[in-house]
Coordinates of C-alpha atoms in Angstrom, one line a residue:
K1 CA 98.8 92.7 127.4
P2 CA 97.7 96.3 127.2
V3 CA 100.3 99.1 126.8
A4 CA 99.3 102.7 127.2
I5 CA 101.3 105.4 125.4
P6 CA 100.3 108.8 126.6
L7 CA 102.6 111.7 125.5
A8 CA 102.7 115.1 127.2
G9 CA 101.7 117.7 124.7
H10 CA 104.2 120.2 123.4
A11 CA 103.5 123.8 122.5
A12 CA 104.0 123.8 118.8
G13 CA 105.6 126.9 117.5
A14 CA 106.8 128.0 120.9
S15 CA 110.5 128.0 122.0
G16 CA 110.0 124.6 123.6
P17 CA 107.5 122.2 125.1
S18 CA 105.6 123.8 128.0
L19 CA 102.7 121.6 129.1
L20 CA 102.6 120.2 132.5
W21 CA 102.3 116.5 133.5
R22 CA 98.9 117.2 134.9
A23 CA 95.3 116.8 133.8
E24 CA 95.0 120.6 133.6
E25 CA 97.1 120.5 130.5
A26 CA 98.0 117.2 129.0
M27 CA 95.6 114.8 127.2
G28 CA 98.0 112.0 127.7
W29 CA 98.0 112.4 131.5
F30 CA 94.2 112.5 131.4
H31 CA 94.0 109.2 129.5
L32 CA 96.6 107.6 131.7
T33 CA 94.7 108.4 134.9
Q34 CA 91.5 106.9 133.5
L35 CA 93.3 103.8 132.4
L36 CA 95.0 103.3 135.8
A37 CA 91.6 103.6 137.5
S38 CA 89.9 101.1 135.1
D39 CA 89.1 97.5 136.0
H40 CA 89.2 96.6 132.3
V41 CA 92.9 97.2 131.6
A42 CA 96.4 96.9 133.1
V43 CA 98.9 99.5 132.0
N44 CA 102.5 98.2 131.6
N45 CA 104.5 100.9 129.9
V46 CA 104.4 104.7 129.5
I47 CA 106.4 106.5 126.9
E48 CA 107.3 110.1 127.7
P49 CA 109.9 111.6 125.3
W50 CA 110.0 115.1 126.8
F51 CA 110.4 114.7 130.6
L52 CA 112.7 111.7 130.0
G53 CA 114.6 113.6 127.3
K54 CA 115.3 117.3 126.6
G55 CA 112.7 118.4 129.1
R56 CA 114.2 116.5 132.1
N57 CA 114.6 119.7 134.2
S58 CA 111.8 121.8 132.5
P59 CA 108.7 123.1 134.2
G60 CA 106.4 120.2 135.2
S61 CA 109.3 117.7 135.5
A62 CA 109.0 117.6 139.3
A63 CA 105.4 116.5 139.0
F64 CA 106.3 113.9 136.5
I65 CA 109.1 112.5 138.8
T66 CA 106.6 112.3 141.6
F67 CA 104.2 110.4 139.4
Q68 CA 106.9 108.0 138.5
R69 CA 107.7 107.3 142.2
E70 CA 104.0 106.8 142.9
H71 CA 103.8 104.1 140.2
P72 CA 106.7 101.7 140.5
E73 CA 104.6 99.1 138.7
L74 CA 104.9 101.0 135.4
S75 CA 107.9 101.0 133.1
F76 CA 108.7 104.6 131.8
L77 CA 110.4 104.8 128.5
E78 CA 111.8 107.8 126.5
S79 CA 110.8 106.5 123.0
V80 CA 108.8 103.8 121.2
E81 CA 112.1 102.3 120.1
E82 CA 112.9 101.2 123.7
L83 CA 109.7 99.1 123.8
P84 CA 110.4 95.4 123.1
F85 CA 108.7 93.8 120.1
S86 CA 105.5 92.0 121.0
S87 CA 104.6 88.7 119.3
G88 CA 101.2 88.6 121.1
P89 CA 98.2 91.0 121.4
L90 CA 99.4 94.5 122.1
L91 CA 97.1 97.6 122.7
A92 CA 98.6 101.1 122.5
L93 CA 97.1 104.4 123.3
I94 CA 98.6 107.4 121.5
A95 CA 97.9 110.9 122.8
G96 CA 100.6 113.2 121.5
R97 CA 100.9 116.3 119.3
T98 CA 98.8 115.9 116.2
H99 CA 101.7 116.4 113.8
D100 CA 103.6 113.6 115.6
A101 CA 100.7 111.1 115.4
P102 CA 101.5 109.4 112.1
E103 CA 105.1 108.7 113.0
L104 CA 104.1 107.5 116.5
F105 CA 101.5 105.2 114.9
A106 CA 104.0 103.7 112.4
S107 CA 106.5 103.2 115.2
I108 CA 104.1 101.4 117.5
V109 CA 102.8 99.2 114.6
A110 CA 106.4 98.2 113.9
K111 CA 106.7 97.0 117.5
G112 CA 103.8 94.6 116.9
A113 CA 100.8 96.5 118.1
T114 CA 97.6 94.7 117.2
H115 CA 95.2 97.4 118.5
V116 CA 95.6 101.1 118.7
Y117 CA 93.5 103.9 120.2
I118 CA 94.7 107.2 118.8
E119 CA 93.6 110.6 119.9
K120 CA 91.5 112.6 117.4
P121 CA 91.9 113.8 114.6
G122 CA 94.7 111.2 114.1
A123 CA 96.8 113.2 111.7
Q124 CA 97.2 116.7 110.3
S125 CA 95.8 115.9 106.9
A126 CA 93.6 113.4 105.0
V127 CA 96.7 112.3 103.0
Q128 CA 98.5 111.2 106.2
L129 CA 95.4 109.2 107.3
E130 CA 95.2 107.4 104.0
E131 CA 98.8 106.2 104.5
M132 CA 97.9 105.1 108.1
I133 CA 94.9 103.1 106.7
K134 CA 97.2 101.3 104.3
L135 CA 99.6 100.4 107.0
A136 CA 96.8 99.3 109.4
T137 CA 95.3 97.1 106.6
R138 CA 98.7 95.5 105.7
Q139 CA 99.5 94.7 109.4
K140 CA 95.8 93.8 110.4
V141 CA 95.8 96.5 113.1
A142 CA 92.4 97.5 114.6
V143 CA 92.3 101.3 115.2
V144 CA 89.9 103.5 117.2
V145 CA 90.1 107.2 116.8
G146 CA 89.1 109.1 120.0
Y147 CA 85.9 110.9 118.9
N148 CA 84.1 110.5 122.2
K149 CA 80.9 112.4 121.2
N150 CA 79.9 109.5 119.0
V151 CA 79.2 107.4 122.1
A152 CA 77.7 110.3 124.1
R153 CA 74.2 109.9 125.4
Y154 CA 73.0 113.2 123.9
T155 CA 74.2 111.9 120.4
L156 CA 72.4 108.6 120.8
D157 CA 69.2 110.3 122.1
C158 CA 69.3 112.6 119.1
A159 CA 69.8 109.8 116.6
A160 CA 66.9 107.8 118.2
A161 CA 64.6 110.8 118.1
I162 CA 65.3 111.3 114.4
Q163 CA 64.7 107.6 113.6
R164 CA 61.3 107.8 115.5
H165 CA 60.0 110.9 113.8
Q166 CA 57.7 110.3 110.8
G167 CA 57.3 113.9 109.7
I168 CA 59.3 116.1 107.3
A169 CA 63.1 116.0 107.0
P170 CA 64.6 117.8 110.1
T171 CA 67.1 120.6 110.1
V172 CA 70.1 120.1 112.4
T173 CA 72.5 122.5 114.2
L174 CA 75.6 121.2 116.1
Q175 CA 76.9 123.5 118.8
H176 CA 80.2 123.2 120.6
C177 CA 81.5 125.6 123.3
N178 CA 84.7 125.8 125.4
A179 CA 85.2 127.9 128.4
F180 CA 88.5 129.7 127.7
K181 CA 88.9 133.3 128.9
P182 CA 89.5 135.8 126.0
G183 CA 93.0 137.1 125.9
K184 CA 96.2 135.4 127.1
E185 CA 94.5 132.1 128.2
L186 CA 92.8 131.7 124.8
L187 CA 95.9 132.8 122.8
D188 CA 98.2 130.4 124.7
F189 CA 95.9 127.5 123.8
M190 CA 95.5 128.5 120.2
C191 CA 99.2 128.8 119.8
G192 CA 99.9 125.5 121.7
P193 CA 97.6 122.5 122.1
G194 CA 95.0 123.9 119.6
R195 CA 97.6 125.0 117.0
E196 CA 96.0 122.9 114.2
G197 CA 93.1 125.4 114.2
M198 CA 89.5 125.5 115.4
V199 CA 88.2 123.5 112.5
H200 CA 90.6 120.6 112.9
N201 CA 91.1 120.8 116.7
M202 CA 87.6 121.7 118.0
C203 CA 85.0 121.4 115.3
C204 CA 86.4 118.0 114.2
H205 CA 84.1 116.4 116.9
E206 CA 81.0 117.9 115.2
L207 CA 82.4 117.0 111.7
A208 CA 82.8 113.4 112.9
L209 CA 79.1 113.4 113.9
M210 CA 78.2 114.9 110.5
T211 CA 80.0 112.2 108.6
T212 CA 79.0 109.2 110.8
I213 CA 75.6 110.1 112.2
F214 CA 74.2 112.5 109.7
G215 CA 75.6 111.1 106.4
V216 CA 77.5 114.2 105.3
N217 CA 80.5 113.8 103.0
Q218 CA 82.9 116.2 101.3
Q219 CA 81.5 115.5 97.9
S220 CA 77.9 116.5 98.9
V221 CA 78.9 120.0 100.0
Q222 CA 77.8 122.5 97.4
R223 CA 78.2 125.7 99.4
V224 CA 79.7 126.9 102.7
V225 CA 78.0 129.9 104.2
L226 CA 80.0 131.7 106.9
D227 CA 78.0 133.5 109.7
A228 CA 78.6 137.2 110.0
D229 CA 79.4 137.1 113.7
S230 CA 82.3 134.7 113.3
K231 CA 85.4 136.1 114.9
L232 CA 89.1 135.6 114.0
V233 CA 92.0 136.2 116.4
D234 CA 95.5 137.3 115.3
L235 CA 98.0 134.8 116.7
G236 CA 100.9 137.2 116.4
D237 CA 102.9 135.2 113.9
G238 CA 101.2 136.2 110.7
S239 CA 98.5 133.6 111.1
S240 CA 95.0 133.7 112.6
D241 CA 92.4 131.3 114.0
W242 CA 88.8 131.4 115.0
E243 CA 87.6 132.4 118.5
K244 CA 84.0 131.9 117.3
L245 CA 82.9 130.2 114.1
G246 CA 79.5 129.5 112.6
F247 CA 78.7 128.0 109.2
T248 CA 76.1 126.3 107.2
L249 CA 76.7 123.5 104.7
E250 CA 74.3 123.3 101.7
L251 CA 74.2 119.7 100.5
D252 CA 73.4 118.2 97.1
P253 CA 72.7 115.3 97.0
P254 CA 71.1 115.5 100.5
A255 CA 72.6 113.5 103.3
N256 CA 70.8 110.3 104.2
I257 CA 70.7 110.3 108.0
S258 CA 68.9 107.0 108.5
A259 CA 71.3 105.1 106.3
A260 CA 74.3 106.6 108.1
I261 CA 72.9 105.6 111.5
S262 CA 72.2 102.1 110.4
A263 CA 75.6 101.7 108.6
G264 CA 77.4 103.0 111.7
G265 CA 75.9 100.4 114.0
F266 CA 74.6 103.0 116.4
I267 CA 72.3 101.5 119.0
C268 CA 69.2 103.7 119.1
A269 CA 65.8 103.2 120.7
D270 CA 63.1 102.2 118.2
Q271 CA 65.6 101.6 115.5
H272 CA 63.2 99.3 113.8
T273 CA 61.3 102.4 112.5
E274 CA 61.3 102.4 108.7
S275 CA 61.4 106.2 108.4
T276 CA 64.0 107.7 106.1
H277 CA 65.3 111.2 106.6
T278 CA 67.6 113.4 104.5
L279 CA 69.3 116.7 105.1
S280 CA 69.7 119.4 102.5
Q281 CA 71.7 121.6 104.9
I282 CA 73.3 121.3 108.3
R283 CA 74.8 124.0 110.6
C284 CA 77.7 124.1 113.1
V285 CA 78.4 126.8 115.7
A286 CA 81.6 126.8 117.8
D287 CA 82.7 129.3 120.4
R288 CA 86.0 129.0 122.3
C289 CA 84.7 131.3 125.1
G290 CA 81.1 130.3 125.2
G291 CA 81.0 128.0 128.3
N292 CA 81.6 124.3 128.7
W293 CA 78.8 122.6 126.8
S294 CA 77.7 121.1 123.5
A295 CA 74.3 120.5 122.0
L296 CA 72.4 119.1 119.0
L297 CA 69.3 121.1 117.9
V298 CA 66.8 119.4 115.7
D299 CA 63.9 121.2 114.1
F300 CA 61.2 118.8 112.9
G301 CA 59.0 121.5 111.5
D302 CA 56.1 120.9 113.9
Y303 CA 58.4 120.9 117.0
Q304 CA 62.0 121.3 118.1
Q305 CA 64.2 119.2 120.4
T306 CA 67.5 120.1 122.0
F307 CA 70.0 117.4 123.2
R308 CA 72.6 118.7 125.5
L309 CA 76.0 117.7 126.9
P310 CA 76.4 117.7 129.9
D311 CA 73.1 116.9 131.5
A312 CA 72.2 118.5 134.9
T313 CA 73.8 115.6 137.0
H314 CA 77.0 115.6 134.9
E315 CA 77.2 119.4 135.0
A316 CA 77.0 119.4 138.8
W317 CA 79.8 116.8 139.0
V318 CA 82.0 118.9 136.6
A319 CA 81.5 122.0 138.9
N320 CA 82.4 120.0 142.0
E321 CA 85.6 118.6 140.3
Q322 CA 86.6 122.1 139.2
R323 CA 86.3 123.4 142.7
K324 CA 88.8 120.7 143.8
D325 CA 91.2 121.7 141.0
P326 CA 90.3 125.1 139.5
N327 CA 93.1 124.8 136.9
I328 CA 91.9 121.7 135.2
R329 CA 90.5 122.1 131.6
S330 CA 86.8 122.0 132.1
Y331 CA 86.2 120.2 128.8
F332 CA 88.3 117.2 130.1
L333 CA 85.7 116.8 132.8
Q334 CA 82.8 117.2 130.4
Q335 CA 84.3 114.5 128.1
A336 CA 85.5 112.2 130.9
P337 CA 82.6 109.7 131.0
D338 CA 82.5 109.3 127.2
Y339 CA 86.2 109.0 126.8
Q340 CA 86.0 106.2 129.5
R341 CA 83.2 104.5 127.5
V342 CA 85.1 104.5 124.2
K343 CA 88.2 103.0 125.9
N344 CA 86.3 100.4 127.9
D345 CA 84.2 99.4 124.9
F346 CA 87.4 98.9 122.8
V347 CA 89.1 96.8 125.6
R348 CA 86.0 94.6 126.1
H349 CA 85.7 94.1 122.3
I350 CA 89.3 92.9 122.2
A351 CA 88.9 90.7 125.3
A352 CA 85.9 89.1 123.7
G353 CA 88.1 88.1 120.7
K354 CA 86.0 90.1 118.2
P355 CA 87.7 91.5 115.1
G356 CA 87.9 95.1 114.1
V357 CA 86.4 97.8 116.4
P358 CA 83.2 98.1 118.4
A359 CA 80.0 99.4 116.7
G360 CA 79.4 103.1 117.0
V361 CA 83.0 104.3 117.4
V362 CA 85.0 106.1 114.8
D363 CA 87.7 104.0 113.0
L364 CA 90.4 105.3 110.6
H365 CA 88.0 105.3 107.7
G366 CA 85.5 107.5 109.6
A367 CA 88.4 109.7 110.7
L368 CA 89.5 110.1 107.1
R369 CA 86.0 111.2 106.0
T370 CA 86.0 113.7 108.9
L371 CA 89.4 115.1 108.0
Q372 CA 88.6 115.4 104.3
L373 CA 85.6 117.5 105.3
A374 CA 87.8 119.5 107.8
D375 CA 90.5 120.2 105.2
M376 CA 87.9 121.5 102.8
L377 CA 86.0 123.6 105.4
A378 CA 89.2 125.2 106.8
T379 CA 89.9 126.5 103.4
G380 CA 86.3 127.6 102.7
V381 CA 85.6 129.5 105.9
M382 CA 89.0 131.3 105.6
C383 CA 88.4 132.2 102.0
C384 CA 85.1 133.8 103.2
A385 CA 86.8 135.7 105.9
E386 CA 89.6 137.0 103.6
S387 CA 87.3 137.9 100.7
G388 CA 87.6 141.6 101.6
N389 CA 83.8 142.1 101.7
S390 CA 82.4 143.8 104.8
G391 CA 79.3 142.5 106.6
G392 CA 78.1 139.0 106.0
P393 CA 77.2 136.2 105.7
W394 CA 79.6 135.0 103.0
T395 CA 79.5 132.0 100.8
W396 CA 82.1 129.8 99.2
S397 CA 81.8 126.9 96.8
P398 CA 84.3 124.0 96.7
S399 CA 84.2 124.1 93.0
T400 CA 85.8 127.5 92.9
G401 CA 89.0 126.2 94.6
P402 CA 91.1 128.1 97.2
Q403 CA 91.0 131.6 95.5
H404 CA 89.9 134.1 98.1
K405 CA 88.3 136.3 95.5
K406 CA 85.8 133.5 94.9
A407 CA 84.1 134.0 98.3
R408 CA 80.9 136.0 97.8
H409 CA 79.1 138.4 100.1
E410 CA 75.4 137.5 100.4

């Protein structure tokens, strides 16, 4: 008896919630439209606290009312508390503001949820995720965190190529670009849906790949090296965030890629290969205004390979959909097939009566490792930026702690 719980996003730090009940703006809307079109799940309830509460007459409410009228088969509720307790299997999807996620998770578990899909990163801090893991363990709740790139074709192709290669250890660069326009559009996003900051909101996808595919963990990071062309934006409230960010992690001990791929249950071509690869460093480059694509660059020494999202066919489909609705967030369309795959895999896993979560997805433990890495890196790269040294690159070591003066100009 699946229950979807999408929540329209609120603009944190603004005078009030401002996102519309449309795929252009709200992740919850996006998930709900996919679920309604799916043959694998039947949606019973939608919980929308804003347009059914204080935002009843706010911008976007007319679109929400129209949506309600178009779907009389759905029960629309203002809060989780209105949902009746379930004594049978209950699947919930949570797509709200990140800082609300732990409370929403606890509330839906109290209503008898047996399975939960929660949008990444799942919480604002590693400490909150640790408490969510304890609750899920006590109540025997299976949880998938929505890191869609872990099931993306370009990721699986990259993992398979690394497993096949018999040469020296590769070097890896993870790239992630969004297509925001510099200025007001970018600032509105950074102060609203992306308020948790680039490392936690955008780079978390790449950090999830680092921890689950490439075997990186917080303890193995010895140094963080910030690229000289990284760019901070003043948010106008005394804080700042990254428009462009590039960094290299130097690892000791090296990360064991092959062990991570095997432990994660990733289905890769030629996985029988006995080769073992380790990484002594790994790079990440993110750009809010660099286009709508991601890539994994692998240098094997004797040759290089690039694995790209989207591929040519997918890119043409994204362009066509954007022509139909120019206001839709382009990265929603880029991620659409993989988000659908994560949800469908989870539903089929549940329907088959299997315990836990499907192989290859990120669970709460994987999300915890990701957020531990993100918490550390957010401090490290900001320490580098605020070190007062001109030029770059800059380095920071976790062993020095958060003191800005510890960042060092190379």
